[in-house]
Amino acid sequence: EDVSQKVKKYLNTEKRIKSETQRDLPEGPYAFIDGSFNADHNIYGYGGFLNVKGRLYPLMGSDNQPDMAAMRNVAGELLGAMAAVRKAEELHLREVTLLYDYKGIEQWVPGHGTWKATKEGTKKYRDFMNPANRLTTVHFQKVAAHTGIKGNEVADTMAKIAVGITVTNSARKEMDALLSQGKV
């Protein structure tokens, strides 16, 4: 690969990242969610926030049930989606959009995806997210991971903190700034 091909590839990547970063956020309530796994302690967890008209509701949690821990960060991704929907329903929201970077968030949901739930954790997720069981209508929007989308980066940082993984000072500052100002 010569230099001009490398430059062209870089510019195409830059365009894609820039367009993803500047993507329009949903008009209604939305939640950025992400999951993480701490292999040293067999802990999975999630982080993110629900945004309702500029007011942010942080979402963080973790657990270590062995059957779920076997799914590693996927367990955290699923818990994060469920936490966002629970919070939306607690606030009596008619709809919410989940912004996620792991495609299983949508693929295990009846009427949205085609994946078969085979593990206990994915079956519980499928049943919980089934639109027939929800008071809030859930919309799904996939975002690219680790491409500078601020809400996704903050959700990733929060998920790492939830499972006890050390994050950089700059990541923590970005998270703190967003959560304290309520801006994405």
Coordinates of N, CA and C in Angstrom, one line a residue, residues 2-139:
D2 N 0.7 2.1 -1.0 CA 1.6 3.3 -1.1 C 1.0 4.4 -0.2
V3 N 1.7 5.5 -0.1 CA 1.4 6.6 0.8 C 0.0 7.2 0.4
S4 N -0.2 7.4 -0.9 CA -1.5 8.0 -1.3 C -2.7 7.1 -0.9
Q5 N -2.5 5.8 -1.0 CA -3.6 4.9 -0.6 C -3.9 5.0 0.9
K6 N -2.8 5.1 1.7 CA -2.9 5.2 3.1 C -3.6 6.5 3.5
V7 N -3.2 7.6 2.8 CA -3.9 8.9 3.1 C -5.3 8.9 2.7
K8 N -5.7 8.3 1.6 CA -7.1 8.2 1.1 C -7.9 7.3 2.1
K9 N -7.3 6.2 2.6 CA -8.0 5.4 3.6 C -8.2 6.2 4.9
Y10 N -7.2 7.0 5.3 CA -7.3 7.8 6.5 C -8.4 8.8 6.4
L11 N -8.4 9.5 5.2 CA -9.4 10.5 5.0 C -10.8 9.9 5.0
N12 N -11.0 8.8 4.4 CA -12.3 8.1 4.4 C -12.7 7.8 5.8
T13 N -11.8 7.3 6.6 CA -12.1 7.0 8.0 C -12.4 8.2 8.8
E14 N -11.7 9.3 8.5 CA -12.0 10.6 9.2 C -13.4 11.1 8.8
K15 N -13.8 11.0 7.5 CA -15.1 11.4 7.1 C -16.2 10.6 7.9
R16 N -16.0 9.3 7.9 CA -17.0 8.4 8.6 C -17.1 8.8 10.1
I17 N -15.9 8.9 10.7 CA -15.9 9.3 12.1 C -16.6 10.6 12.4
K18 N -16.2 11.6 11.5 CA -16.8 12.9 11.7 C -18.3 12.9 11.5
S19 N -18.8 12.2 10.5 CA -20.3 12.1 10.3 C -20.9 11.4 11.5
E20 N -20.3 10.3 12.0 CA -20.9 9.6 13.1 C -20.9 10.5 14.4
T21 N -19.8 11.3 14.6 CA -19.7 12.1 15.7 C -20.8 13.2 15.7
Q22 N -21.1 13.7 14.5 CA -22.0 14.8 14.4 C -23.4 14.3 14.1
R23 N -23.6 13.1 14.1 CA -25.0 12.5 13.9 C -26.0 13.2 14.7
D24 N -27.2 13.4 14.1 CA -28.3 14.0 14.9 C -28.7 13.0 16.0
L25 N -28.9 13.5 17.1 CA -29.4 12.7 18.2 C -30.9 12.7 18.1
P26 N -31.5 11.7 18.7 CA -33.0 11.6 18.6 C -33.6 12.9 19.2
E27 N -34.8 13.2 18.7 CA -35.5 14.4 19.2 C -36.0 14.2 20.6
G28 N -36.5 12.9 20.8 CA -37.1 12.6 22.1 C -36.1 12.1 23.1
P29 N -36.6 11.6 24.2 CA -35.6 11.0 25.2 C -34.7 9.9 24.6
Y30 N -33.5 9.9 25.0 CA -32.6 8.9 24.6 C -31.6 8.5 25.7
A31 N -31.0 7.3 25.5 CA -30.0 6.8 26.5 C -28.8 6.3 25.7
F32 N -27.7 6.7 26.1 CA -26.4 6.1 25.7 C -26.1 5.0 26.7
I33 N -25.8 3.8 26.3 CA -25.5 2.7 27.2 C -24.3 1.9 26.7
D34 N -23.5 1.3 27.6 CA -22.4 0.5 27.2 C -22.2 -0.5 28.4
G35 N -21.4 -1.6 28.1 CA -21.1 -2.6 29.0 C -19.6 -2.8 29.1
S36 N -19.2 -3.4 30.2 CA -17.8 -3.7 30.4 C -17.6 -4.9 31.3
F37 N -16.4 -5.5 31.3 CA -16.2 -6.7 32.1 C -14.8 -6.6 32.7
N38 N -14.7 -6.9 34.0 CA -13.4 -6.9 34.7 C -13.0 -8.4 34.9
A39 N -12.1 -8.8 34.1 CA -11.7 -10.3 34.1 C -11.0 -10.6 35.4
D40 N -10.3 -9.7 36.1 CA -9.6 -9.9 37.3 C -10.6 -10.3 38.4
H41 N -11.8 -9.8 38.4 CA -12.7 -10.0 39.5 C -14.0 -10.6 39.0
N42 N -14.1 -11.0 37.7 CA -15.3 -11.6 37.1 C -16.6 -10.8 37.4
I43 N -16.4 -9.5 37.2 CA -17.5 -8.6 37.4 C -17.9 -8.0 36.0
Y44 N -19.2 -8.0 35.7 CA -19.7 -7.3 34.5 C -20.6 -6.1 35.0
G45 N -20.7 -5.1 34.1 CA -21.4 -4.0 34.5 C -21.8 -3.1 33.3
Y46 N -22.4 -2.0 33.6 CA -22.9 -1.1 32.6 C -22.7 0.4 33.1
G47 N -22.8 1.2 32.1 CA -22.7 2.7 32.3 C -23.5 3.4 31.2
G48 N -23.9 4.6 31.5 CA -24.6 5.4 30.5 C -25.4 6.4 31.2
F49 N -26.3 7.0 30.4 CA -27.2 8.0 31.0 C -28.5 8.1 30.1
L50 N -29.5 8.5 30.7 CA -30.8 8.8 30.0 C -30.9 10.3 30.0
N51 N -31.2 10.8 28.8 CA -31.3 12.3 28.5 C -32.8 12.5 28.3
V52 N -33.4 13.3 29.1 CA -34.8 13.7 29.0 C -34.8 15.3 29.0
K53 N -35.0 15.8 27.8 CA -35.0 17.3 27.6 C -33.9 18.0 28.3
G54 N -32.7 17.4 28.1 CA -31.5 18.0 28.6 C -31.1 17.6 30.1
R55 N -32.0 17.0 30.8 CA -31.7 16.5 32.1 C -31.2 15.1 32.0
L56 N -30.0 14.8 32.6 CA -29.4 13.5 32.5 C -29.6 12.7 33.8
Y57 N -29.9 11.5 33.6 CA -30.1 10.5 34.7 C -29.0 9.5 34.5
P58 N -27.9 9.5 35.3 CA -26.8 8.5 35.2 C -27.3 7.1 35.4
L59 N -26.8 6.2 34.7 CA -27.1 4.7 34.8 C -25.8 4.0 35.0
M60 N -25.6 3.3 36.1 CA -24.4 2.5 36.4 C -24.8 1.4 37.3
G61 N -24.2 0.2 37.1 CA -24.4 -0.9 37.9 C -23.5 -2.1 37.6
S62 N -23.4 -3.0 38.5 CA -22.5 -4.2 38.2 C -23.0 -5.4 39.0
D63 N -22.6 -6.6 38.6 CA -22.9 -7.8 39.3 C -21.9 -8.9 38.9
N64 N -22.0 -10.0 39.6 CA -21.0 -11.1 39.3 C -21.6 -12.5 39.3
Q65 N -22.9 -12.6 38.9 CA -23.5 -13.9 38.9 C -22.7 -14.7 37.8
P66 N -22.3 -16.0 38.2 CA -21.4 -16.7 37.3 C -22.0 -17.0 35.9
D67 N -23.3 -17.3 35.8 CA -23.9 -17.6 34.5 C -23.9 -16.4 33.6
M68 N -24.1 -15.2 34.2 CA -24.0 -13.9 33.4 C -22.5 -13.5 33.2
A69 N -21.7 -13.7 34.2 CA -20.3 -13.4 34.0 C -19.6 -14.1 32.9
A70 N -20.1 -15.3 32.6 CA -19.6 -16.1 31.5 C -19.8 -15.4 30.1
M71 N -20.8 -14.5 30.1 CA -21.0 -13.7 28.9 C -20.2 -12.4 28.8
R72 N -19.4 -12.2 29.8 CA -18.4 -11.1 29.9 C -19.1 -9.7 29.7
N73 N -18.6 -8.9 28.9 CA -19.2 -7.5 28.7 C -20.6 -7.5 28.1
V74 N -21.0 -8.6 27.4 CA -22.3 -8.7 26.9 C -23.4 -8.6 28.0
A75 N -23.1 -9.2 29.1 CA -24.0 -9.2 30.3 C -24.2 -7.7 30.7
G76 N -23.1 -7.0 30.7 CA -23.2 -5.5 31.1 C -24.0 -4.7 30.1
E77 N -23.8 -5.0 28.8 CA -24.6 -4.3 27.7 C -26.1 -4.6 27.9
L78 N -26.4 -5.8 28.2 CA -27.9 -6.1 28.3 C -28.4 -5.5 29.6
L79 N -27.7 -5.5 30.7 CA -28.2 -4.9 31.9 C -28.3 -3.4 31.7
G80 N -27.4 -2.8 31.0 CA -27.5 -1.3 30.7 C -28.8 -1.0 29.9
A81 N -29.1 -1.8 28.9 CA -30.3 -1.5 28.1 C -31.5 -1.6 29.0
M82 N -31.6 -2.6 29.9 CA -32.7 -2.8 30.7 C -32.8 -1.7 31.8
A83 N -31.7 -1.2 32.3 CA -31.7 -0.1 33.3 C -32.2 1.1 32.6
A84 N -31.9 1.4 31.4 CA -32.4 2.6 30.7 C -33.9 2.5 30.5
V85 N -34.4 1.3 30.1 CA -35.8 1.2 29.9 C -36.6 1.3 31.2
R86 N -36.0 0.7 32.3 CA -36.6 0.8 33.6 C -36.8 2.3 34.0
K87 N -35.7 3.0 33.8 CA -35.7 4.4 34.2 C -36.7 5.2 33.4
A88 N -36.8 4.9 32.1 CA -37.7 5.6 31.2 C -39.1 5.3 31.6
E89 N -39.4 4.0 32.0 CA -40.7 3.7 32.5 C -41.0 4.3 33.9
E90 N -40.0 4.4 34.7 CA -40.2 5.0 36.0 C -40.6 6.5 35.8
L91 N -40.1 7.1 34.8 CA -40.4 8.5 34.5 C -41.6 8.7 33.6
H92 N -42.3 7.6 33.4 CA -43.5 7.5 32.6 C -43.3 8.1 31.2
L93 N -42.2 7.8 30.5 CA -41.9 8.2 29.2 C -42.6 7.3 28.2
R94 N -43.2 7.9 27.2 CA -43.9 7.1 26.2 C -43.0 6.4 25.3
E95 N -41.8 7.0 25.0 CA -40.8 6.3 24.2 C -39.4 6.8 24.6
V96 N -38.4 5.9 24.2 CA -37.0 6.2 24.4 C -36.2 5.6 23.3
T97 N -35.1 6.2 22.9 CA -34.2 5.6 21.9 C -32.9 5.2 22.7
L98 N -32.5 3.9 22.5 CA -31.3 3.4 23.0 C -30.2 3.6 22.0
L99 N -29.1 4.3 22.4 CA -28.0 4.4 21.5 C -26.9 3.5 22.0
Y100 N -26.5 2.5 21.2 CA -25.7 1.4 21.7 C -24.6 1.1 20.6
D101 N -23.6 0.4 21.1 CA -22.5 0.0 20.1 C -22.4 -1.5 20.0
Y102 N -23.2 -2.3 20.7 CA -23.2 -3.8 20.6 C -24.5 -4.2 20.0
K103 N -24.4 -4.8 18.8 CA -25.7 -5.1 18.1 C -26.7 -6.0 18.7
G104 N -26.2 -6.8 19.7 CA -27.1 -7.7 20.4 C -28.2 -7.0 21.1
I105 N -28.0 -5.7 21.4 CA -29.0 -4.9 22.1 C -30.3 -4.9 21.3
E106 N -30.2 -4.8 20.0 CA -31.4 -4.8 19.2 C -31.7 -6.2 18.7
Q107 N -30.7 -7.0 18.4 CA -30.9 -8.3 17.7 C -31.7 -9.3 18.5
W108 N -31.6 -9.3 19.9 CA -32.4 -10.2 20.7 C -33.8 -9.8 21.0
V109 N -34.2 -8.6 20.5 CA -35.5 -8.1 20.8 C -36.5 -8.5 19.8
P110 N -37.6 -9.2 20.3 CA -38.6 -9.6 19.3 C -39.2 -8.5 18.5
G111 N -39.3 -8.7 17.2 CA -39.8 -7.7 16.2 C -38.7 -6.8 15.7
H112 N -37.5 -6.9 16.3 CA -36.4 -6.0 15.9 C -35.2 -6.7 15.3
G113 N -34.9 -7.9 15.9 CA -33.7 -8.6 15.4 C -34.0 -10.1 15.1
T114 N -33.0 -10.8 14.7 CA -33.1 -12.1 14.3 C -32.4 -13.2 15.1
W115 N -31.7 -12.7 16.2 CA -30.9 -13.6 17.0 C -31.8 -14.4 17.9
K116 N -31.4 -15.7 18.0 CA -32.1 -16.6 18.9 C -31.4 -16.5 20.3
A117 N -32.2 -16.3 21.3 CA -31.7 -16.3 22.7 C -31.5 -17.7 23.2
T118 N -30.3 -18.1 23.5 CA -30.0 -19.5 23.9 C -29.5 -19.6 25.3
K119 N -29.0 -18.5 25.9 CA -28.5 -18.5 27.2 C -29.5 -17.9 28.2
E120 N -29.5 -18.2 29.4 CA -30.4 -17.7 30.4 C -30.5 -16.2 30.4
G121 N -29.3 -15.6 30.3 CA -29.3 -14.1 30.4 C -29.9 -13.5 29.1
T122 N -29.6 -14.1 28.0 CA -30.2 -13.5 26.7 C -31.7 -13.8 26.7
K123 N -32.2 -14.9 27.3 CA -33.6 -15.2 27.3 C -34.3 -14.1 28.2
K124 N -33.7 -13.8 29.4 CA -34.3 -12.9 30.3 C -34.4 -11.5 29.6
Y125 N -33.3 -11.1 28.9 CA -33.3 -9.9 28.2 C -34.3 -9.8 27.1
R126 N -34.4 -10.9 26.3 CA -35.4 -11.0 25.2 C -36.8 -10.8 25.8
D127 N -37.1 -11.5 26.9 CA -38.5 -11.4 27.5 C -38.7 -10.0 28.1
F128 N -37.7 -9.4 28.8 CA -37.9 -8.1 29.4 C -38.1 -7.0 28.3
M129 N -37.4 -7.1 27.2 CA -37.4 -6.1 26.1 C -38.6 -6.3 25.1
N130 N -39.3 -7.5 25.2 CA -40.4 -7.7 24.3 C -41.3 -6.6 24.4
P131 N -41.6 -6.0 23.2 CA -42.5 -4.8 23.2 C -43.9 -5.1 23.8
A132 N -44.3 -6.3 23.8 CA -45.6 -6.6 24.4 C -45.6 -6.5 25.9
N133 N -44.4 -6.5 26.5 CA -44.2 -6.4 28.0 C -43.9 -5.0 28.4
R134 N -43.7 -4.0 27.5 CA -43.2 -2.7 27.8 C -44.3 -1.6 27.8
L135 N -44.2 -0.7 28.7 CA -45.1 0.4 28.8 C -44.5 1.5 27.9
T136 N -43.2 1.5 27.7 CA -42.5 2.5 26.9 C -42.1 1.9 25.6
T137 N -42.3 2.6 24.5 CA -41.8 2.1 23.2 C -40.3 2.4 23.1
V138 N -39.6 1.3 22.7 CA -38.1 1.5 22.6 C -37.7 1.5 21.2
H139 N -36.9 2.5 20.8 CA -36.3 2.6 19.5 C -34.8 2.3 19.7

